[in-house]
Coordinates of C-alpha atoms and ligand atoms in Angstrom, one line a residue:
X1 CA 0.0 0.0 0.0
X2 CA 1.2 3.6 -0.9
X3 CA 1.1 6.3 1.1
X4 CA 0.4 9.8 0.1
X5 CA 1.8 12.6 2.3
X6 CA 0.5 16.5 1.2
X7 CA 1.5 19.9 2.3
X8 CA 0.1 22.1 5.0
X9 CA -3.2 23.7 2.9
X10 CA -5.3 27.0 3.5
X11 CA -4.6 30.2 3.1
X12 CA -3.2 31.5 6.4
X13 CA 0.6 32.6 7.6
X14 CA 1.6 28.7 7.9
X15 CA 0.2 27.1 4.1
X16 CA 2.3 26.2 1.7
X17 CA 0.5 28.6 -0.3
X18 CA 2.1 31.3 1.4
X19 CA 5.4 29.4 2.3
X20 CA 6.5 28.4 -1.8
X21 CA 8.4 31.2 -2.9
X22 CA 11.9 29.0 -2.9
X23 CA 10.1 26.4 -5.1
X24 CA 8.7 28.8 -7.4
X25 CA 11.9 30.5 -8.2
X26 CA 13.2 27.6 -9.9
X27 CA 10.2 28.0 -12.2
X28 CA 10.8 31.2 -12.8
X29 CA 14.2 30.7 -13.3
X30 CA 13.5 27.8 -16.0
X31 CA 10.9 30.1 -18.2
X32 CA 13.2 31.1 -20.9
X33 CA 14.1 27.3 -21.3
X34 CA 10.7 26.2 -21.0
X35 CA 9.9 28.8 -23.7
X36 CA 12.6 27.5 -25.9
X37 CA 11.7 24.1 -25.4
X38 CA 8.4 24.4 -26.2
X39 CA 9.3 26.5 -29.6
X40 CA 11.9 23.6 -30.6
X41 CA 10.5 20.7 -29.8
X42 CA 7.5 20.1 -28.9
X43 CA 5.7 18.4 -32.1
X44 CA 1.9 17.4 -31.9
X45 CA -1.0 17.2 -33.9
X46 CA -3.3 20.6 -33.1
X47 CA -6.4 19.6 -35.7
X48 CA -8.8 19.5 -32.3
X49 CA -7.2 22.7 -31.8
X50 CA -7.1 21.2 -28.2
X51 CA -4.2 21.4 -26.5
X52 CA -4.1 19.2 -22.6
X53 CA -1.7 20.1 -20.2
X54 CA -1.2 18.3 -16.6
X55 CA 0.9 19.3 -13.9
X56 CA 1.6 16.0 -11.8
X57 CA 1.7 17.5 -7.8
X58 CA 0.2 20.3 -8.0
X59 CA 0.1 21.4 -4.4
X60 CA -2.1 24.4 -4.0
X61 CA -0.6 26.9 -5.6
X62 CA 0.8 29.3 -7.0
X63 CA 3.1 27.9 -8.3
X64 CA 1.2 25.4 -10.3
X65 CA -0.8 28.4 -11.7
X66 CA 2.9 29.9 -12.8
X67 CA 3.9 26.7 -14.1
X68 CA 0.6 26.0 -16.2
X69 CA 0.2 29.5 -17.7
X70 CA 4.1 29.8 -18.8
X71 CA 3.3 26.3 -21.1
X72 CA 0.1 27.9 -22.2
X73 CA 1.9 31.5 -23.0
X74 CA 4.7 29.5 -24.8
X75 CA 2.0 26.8 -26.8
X76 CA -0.3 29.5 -28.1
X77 CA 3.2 32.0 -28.9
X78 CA 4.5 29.1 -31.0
X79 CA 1.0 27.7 -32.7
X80 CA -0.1 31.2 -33.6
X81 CA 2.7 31.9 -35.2
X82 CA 3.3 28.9 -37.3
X83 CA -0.2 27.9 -38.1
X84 CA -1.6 31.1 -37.9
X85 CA -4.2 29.2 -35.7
X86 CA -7.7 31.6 -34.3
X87 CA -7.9 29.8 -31.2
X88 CA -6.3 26.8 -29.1
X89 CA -8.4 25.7 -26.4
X90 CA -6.4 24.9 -23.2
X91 CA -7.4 21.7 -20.6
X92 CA -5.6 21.7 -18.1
X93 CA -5.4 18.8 -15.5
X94 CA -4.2 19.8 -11.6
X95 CA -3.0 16.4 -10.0
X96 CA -2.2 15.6 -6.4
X97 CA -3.1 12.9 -3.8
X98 CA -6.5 13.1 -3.0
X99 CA -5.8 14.8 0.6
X100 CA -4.7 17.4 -0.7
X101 CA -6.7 20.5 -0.3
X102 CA -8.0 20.8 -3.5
X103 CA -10.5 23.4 -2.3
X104 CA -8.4 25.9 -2.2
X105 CA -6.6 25.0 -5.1
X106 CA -9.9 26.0 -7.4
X107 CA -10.6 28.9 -4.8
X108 CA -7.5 30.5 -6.0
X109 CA -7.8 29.9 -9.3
X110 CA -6.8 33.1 -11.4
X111 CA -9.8 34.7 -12.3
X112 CA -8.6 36.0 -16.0
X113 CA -7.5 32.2 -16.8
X114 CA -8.1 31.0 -20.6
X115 CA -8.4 27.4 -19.7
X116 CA -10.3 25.0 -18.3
X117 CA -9.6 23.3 -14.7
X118 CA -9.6 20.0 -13.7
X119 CA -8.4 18.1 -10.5
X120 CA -7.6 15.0 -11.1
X121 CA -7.0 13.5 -7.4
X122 CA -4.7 10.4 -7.4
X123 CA -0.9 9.3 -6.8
X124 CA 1.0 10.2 -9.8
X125 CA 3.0 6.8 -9.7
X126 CA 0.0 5.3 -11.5
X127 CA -1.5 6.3 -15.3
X128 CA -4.3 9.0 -13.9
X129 CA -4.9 10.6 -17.5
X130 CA -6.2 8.7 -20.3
X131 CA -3.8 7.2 -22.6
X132 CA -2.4 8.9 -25.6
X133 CA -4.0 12.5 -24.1
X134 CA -1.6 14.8 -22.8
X135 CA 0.5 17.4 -24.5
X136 CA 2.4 19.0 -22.3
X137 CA 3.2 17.9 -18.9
X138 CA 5.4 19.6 -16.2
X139 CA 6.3 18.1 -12.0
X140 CA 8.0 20.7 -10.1
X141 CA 9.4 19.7 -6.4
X142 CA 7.3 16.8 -6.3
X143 CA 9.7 13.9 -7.4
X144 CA 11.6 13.4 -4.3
X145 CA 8.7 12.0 -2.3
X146 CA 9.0 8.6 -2.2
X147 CA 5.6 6.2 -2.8
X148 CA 6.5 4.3 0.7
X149 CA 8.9 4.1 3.2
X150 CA 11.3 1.6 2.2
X151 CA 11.0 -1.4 4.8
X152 CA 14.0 -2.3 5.8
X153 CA 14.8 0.7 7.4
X154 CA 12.0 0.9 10.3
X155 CA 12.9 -2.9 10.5
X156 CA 15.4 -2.2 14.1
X157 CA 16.9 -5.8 13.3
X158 CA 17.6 -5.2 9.4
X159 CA 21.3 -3.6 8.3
X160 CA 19.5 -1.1 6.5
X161 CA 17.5 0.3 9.7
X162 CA 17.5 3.8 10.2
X163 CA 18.4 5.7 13.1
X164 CA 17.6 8.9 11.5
X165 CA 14.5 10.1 10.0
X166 CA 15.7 10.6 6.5
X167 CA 18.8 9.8 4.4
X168 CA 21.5 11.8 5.9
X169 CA 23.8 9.9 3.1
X170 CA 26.3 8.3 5.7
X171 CA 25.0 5.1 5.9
X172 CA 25.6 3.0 2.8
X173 CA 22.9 0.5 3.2
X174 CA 20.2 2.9 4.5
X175 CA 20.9 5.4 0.7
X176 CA 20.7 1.9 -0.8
X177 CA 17.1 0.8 0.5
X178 CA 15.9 4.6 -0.5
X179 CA 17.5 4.7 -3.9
X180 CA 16.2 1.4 -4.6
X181 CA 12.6 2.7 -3.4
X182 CA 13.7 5.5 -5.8
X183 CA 14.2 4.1 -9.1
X184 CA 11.0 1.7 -8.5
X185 CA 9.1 5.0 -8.6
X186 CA 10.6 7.2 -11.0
X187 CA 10.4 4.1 -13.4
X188 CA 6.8 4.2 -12.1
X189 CA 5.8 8.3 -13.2
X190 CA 8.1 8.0 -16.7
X191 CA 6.1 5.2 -17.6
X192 CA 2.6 6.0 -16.5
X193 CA 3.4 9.8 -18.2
X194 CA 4.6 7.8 -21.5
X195 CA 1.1 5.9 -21.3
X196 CA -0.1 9.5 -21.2
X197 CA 1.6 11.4 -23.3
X198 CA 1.1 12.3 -27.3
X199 CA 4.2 11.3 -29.9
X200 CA 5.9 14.3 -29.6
X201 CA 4.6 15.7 -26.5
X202 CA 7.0 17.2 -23.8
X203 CA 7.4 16.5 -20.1
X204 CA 9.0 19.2 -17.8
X205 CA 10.6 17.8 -14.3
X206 CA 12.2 20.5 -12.2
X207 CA 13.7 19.5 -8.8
X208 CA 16.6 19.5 -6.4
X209 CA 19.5 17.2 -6.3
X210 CA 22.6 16.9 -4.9
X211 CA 26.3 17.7 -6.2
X212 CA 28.5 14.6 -6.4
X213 CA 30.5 14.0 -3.1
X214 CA 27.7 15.6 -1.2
X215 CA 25.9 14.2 1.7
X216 CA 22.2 15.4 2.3
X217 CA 23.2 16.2 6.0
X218 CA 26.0 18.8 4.4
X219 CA 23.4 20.7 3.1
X220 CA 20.9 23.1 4.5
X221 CA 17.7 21.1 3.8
X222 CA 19.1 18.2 5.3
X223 CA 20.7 20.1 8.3
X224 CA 17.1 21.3 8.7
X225 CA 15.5 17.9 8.5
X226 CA 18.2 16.8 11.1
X227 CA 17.4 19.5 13.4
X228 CA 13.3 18.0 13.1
X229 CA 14.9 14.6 14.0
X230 CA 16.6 16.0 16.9
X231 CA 13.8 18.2 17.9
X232 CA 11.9 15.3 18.1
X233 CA 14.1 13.6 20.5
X234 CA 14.2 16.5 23.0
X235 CA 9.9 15.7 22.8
X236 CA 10.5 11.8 23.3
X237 CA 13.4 12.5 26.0
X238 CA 10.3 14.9 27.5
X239 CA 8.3 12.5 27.5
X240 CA 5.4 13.4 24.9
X241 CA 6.2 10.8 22.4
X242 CA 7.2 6.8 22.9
X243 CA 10.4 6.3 22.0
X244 CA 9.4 3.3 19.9
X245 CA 6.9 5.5 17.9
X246 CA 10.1 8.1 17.5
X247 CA 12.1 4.9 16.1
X248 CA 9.5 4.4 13.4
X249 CA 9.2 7.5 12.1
X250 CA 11.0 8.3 8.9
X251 CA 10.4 10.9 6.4
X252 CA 9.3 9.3 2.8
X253 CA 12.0 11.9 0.8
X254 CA 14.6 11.0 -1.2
X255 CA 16.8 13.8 -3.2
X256 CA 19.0 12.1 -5.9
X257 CA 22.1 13.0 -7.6
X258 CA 21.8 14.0 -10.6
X259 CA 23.4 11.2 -12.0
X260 CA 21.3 8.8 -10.6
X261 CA 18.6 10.6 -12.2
X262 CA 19.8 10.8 -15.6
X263 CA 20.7 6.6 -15.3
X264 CA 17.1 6.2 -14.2
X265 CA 15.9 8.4 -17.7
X266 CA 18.5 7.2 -19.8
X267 CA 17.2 3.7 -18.7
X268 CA 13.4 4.5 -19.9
X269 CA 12.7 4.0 -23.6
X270 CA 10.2 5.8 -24.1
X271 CA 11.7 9.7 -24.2
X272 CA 14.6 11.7 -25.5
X273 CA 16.2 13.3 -23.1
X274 CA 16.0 17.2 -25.2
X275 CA 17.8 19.1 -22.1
X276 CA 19.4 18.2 -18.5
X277 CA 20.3 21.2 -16.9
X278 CA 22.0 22.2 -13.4
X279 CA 21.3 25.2 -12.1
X280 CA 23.5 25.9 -9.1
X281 CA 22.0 27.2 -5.7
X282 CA 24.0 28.9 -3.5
X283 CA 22.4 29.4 -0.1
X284 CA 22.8 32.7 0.3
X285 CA 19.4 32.6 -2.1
X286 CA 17.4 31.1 1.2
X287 CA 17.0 33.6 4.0
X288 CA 18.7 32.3 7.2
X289 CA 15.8 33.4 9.4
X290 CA 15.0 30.8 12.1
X291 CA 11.2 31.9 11.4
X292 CA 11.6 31.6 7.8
X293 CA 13.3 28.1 8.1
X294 CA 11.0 26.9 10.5
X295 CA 7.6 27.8 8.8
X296 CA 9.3 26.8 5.4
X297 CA 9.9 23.0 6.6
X298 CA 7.0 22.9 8.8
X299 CA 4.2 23.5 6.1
X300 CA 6.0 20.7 3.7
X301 CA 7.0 18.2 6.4
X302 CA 4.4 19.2 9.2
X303 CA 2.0 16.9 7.6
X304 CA 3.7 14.2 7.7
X305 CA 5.0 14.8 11.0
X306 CA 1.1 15.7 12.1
X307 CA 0.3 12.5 10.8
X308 CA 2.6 9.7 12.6
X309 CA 2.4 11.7 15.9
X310 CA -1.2 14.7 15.9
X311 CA -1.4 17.9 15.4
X312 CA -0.2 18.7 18.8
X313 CA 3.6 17.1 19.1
X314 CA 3.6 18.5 15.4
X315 CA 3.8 22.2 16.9
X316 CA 5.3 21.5 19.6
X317 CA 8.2 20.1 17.7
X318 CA 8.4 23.3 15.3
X319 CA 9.0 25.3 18.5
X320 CA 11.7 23.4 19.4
X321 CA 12.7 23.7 15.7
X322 CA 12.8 27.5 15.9
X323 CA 15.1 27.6 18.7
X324 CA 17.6 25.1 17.3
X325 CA 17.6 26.7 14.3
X326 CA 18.7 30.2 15.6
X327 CA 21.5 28.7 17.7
X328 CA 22.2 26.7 14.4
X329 CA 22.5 29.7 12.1
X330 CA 26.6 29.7 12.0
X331 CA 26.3 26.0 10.9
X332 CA 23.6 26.3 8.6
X333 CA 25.5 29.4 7.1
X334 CA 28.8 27.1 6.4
X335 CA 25.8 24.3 4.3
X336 CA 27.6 22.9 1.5
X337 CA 25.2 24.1 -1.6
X338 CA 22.6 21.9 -3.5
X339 CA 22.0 22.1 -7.0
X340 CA 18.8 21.9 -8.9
X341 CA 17.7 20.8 -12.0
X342 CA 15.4 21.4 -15.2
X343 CA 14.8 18.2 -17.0
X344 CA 12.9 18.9 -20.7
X345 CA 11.8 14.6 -22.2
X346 CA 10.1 14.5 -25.4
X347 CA 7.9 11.4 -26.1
X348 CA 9.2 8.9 -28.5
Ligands
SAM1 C1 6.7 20.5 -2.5 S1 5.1 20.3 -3.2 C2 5.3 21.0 -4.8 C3 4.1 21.8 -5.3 C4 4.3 22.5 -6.6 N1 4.5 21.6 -7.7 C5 5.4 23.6 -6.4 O1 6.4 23.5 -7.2 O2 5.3 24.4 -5.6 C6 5.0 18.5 -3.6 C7 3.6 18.1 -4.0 O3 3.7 16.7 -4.5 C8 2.6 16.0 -4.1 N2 2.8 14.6 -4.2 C9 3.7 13.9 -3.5 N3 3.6 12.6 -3.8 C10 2.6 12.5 -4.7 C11 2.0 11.4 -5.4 N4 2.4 10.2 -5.3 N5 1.0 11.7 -6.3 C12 0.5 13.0 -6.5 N6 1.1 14.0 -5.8 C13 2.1 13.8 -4.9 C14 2.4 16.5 -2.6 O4 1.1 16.2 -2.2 C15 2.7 18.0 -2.8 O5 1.5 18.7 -3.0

């Protein structure tokens, strides 16, 4: 069974809505390649004049809205032209779990769109678009969340258990059982997108990854997610939480290296690979607030958190977060930089 694990919805001071600026930048850093892209290579058939776009993790916005109308700008920039076309009618498909807050989502919607919305609420590790039906797809910061926890390490007797909550990327057999989980699911989205996916029809992945020689916990995400381990157990060493229950928990997020993500492409048949591009990040670009941090990580892991242990360890845990993180602010400053990535796959 697969679980689904969503961001922290709503509107208010803690959503992600209001907490996604760092994940939206790569977008808008990526425009001009997306543009490019879409000029050079995408190929369909337009006779429908219907063009179907789906963005796989959608969240609730806005970045999805930024990542569907910059395809849409770029589609009806290069159709026009060419074909001298009146009108292309855009579909465009929001997918997510189904707990995520959708509602919201299609509250938000901007009011002067020139498409039409759809939520389509299902894991995107399974087809969830008809086959042969999509034009233009695009998964922004959504492909390092694993399906499932691998096994093995909340199994206290196995080689590959994990005393951590996430892969720090010091144990070799614990970055084994999540890179295997890994692969089973990126092999899992390329396919069920190629089921989707028109000849000729382009697929935009965006993303973070780390530089070779680089251990997650030498970064500042995963100093961050350390300092949520730790936080944690100060709670279990206070007594809220079993420590048993602390033992279990593990976050469901692997970030790759880029060359493991190329392999696990290169190994799928059914796309060219039209451009793989780094795009350094030096962390100067995040703001080493402790509030900032805190809020930041809390509204994409607090879920997750919230849902192993309730709602009330889950705060209680991001104070304890807050505090770290200020007396943490000379280490977190020294965080060995990640890198992320624009990935451009055109359907065989
Ligand atoms: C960090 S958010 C990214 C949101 C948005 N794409 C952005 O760039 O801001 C990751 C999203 O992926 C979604 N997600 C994770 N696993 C998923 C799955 N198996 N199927 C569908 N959505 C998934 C989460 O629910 C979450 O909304």
């Amino acid at each position: 069974m697969s679980t689904s694990f969503t961001m922290i919805g709503g509107e208010g001071p803690e959503s992600y809505r209001q907490h996604s600026k760092y994940q939206g930048g790569l977008l808008e850093a990526a425009t001009e390649k997306i543009n490019e892209a879409i000029s050079t290579k995408l190929n369909i058939d337009l006779a429908s004049n219907l063009v179907n776009i789906a963005d796989f993790g959608c969240s609730t916005g806005p970045n999805t809205f930024r990542a569907v109308q910059t395809i849409i700008d770029a589609v009806e920039h290069k159709y026009q032209q060419e074909n001298n076309l009146e009108e292309i009618e855009f579909q465009v498909f929001f997918n997510d779990s189904s707990n995520n807050d959708f509602n919201t989502l299609f509250k938000t919607l901007p009011p002067a769109r020139k498409y039409f919305a759809t939520g389509v609420p299902a894991s995107f590790f399974g087809r969830v678009l008809p086959r042969s039906s999509l034009h233009v797809g695009v998964s922004s910061y959504s492909l390092h969340f694993l399906s499932k926890i691998p096994k093995k390490i909340k199994d206290c007797d196995s080689h590959a258990w994990n005393k951590d909550i996430h892969c720090t990327g010091f144990s070799k057999e614990v970055v084994r059982a999540y890179l295997d989980q890994y692969k089973i699911d990126m092999e899992s989205f390329l396919t069920a997108r190629a089921q989707e996916l028109v000849s000729g029809g382009l697929l935009f992945l965006l993303g973070s990854c780390l530089p070779n020689g680089v251990q997650m916990s030498e970064t500042l995400n995963g100093m961050m997610i350390d300092c949520i381990g730790s936080s944690l157990n100060d709670i279990a060493k206070q007594g809220l939480i079993d420590q048993e229950k602390l033992d279990t928990f593990k976050l469901p997020i692997y970030v790759a290296y880029a060359g493991e993500i190329k392999q696990i492409i290169e190994d799928n048949v059914y796309y060219t690979i039209e451009r793989f591009d780094i795009i350094s990040q030096e962390n100067e670009e995040i703001p080493l607030d402790p509030e900032f941090l805190t809020v930041s990580f809390k509204v994409t892991v607090g879920g997750i958190v919230a849902s192993h242990f309730g709602q009330h360890v889950m705060e209680k845990t991001f104070e304890v977060v807050k505090t770290k993180t200020q007396e943490m602010l000379p280490q977190l400053a020294n965080a060995k930089p990640g890198m992320q990535y624009l990935i451009v796959l055109k359907r065989i």
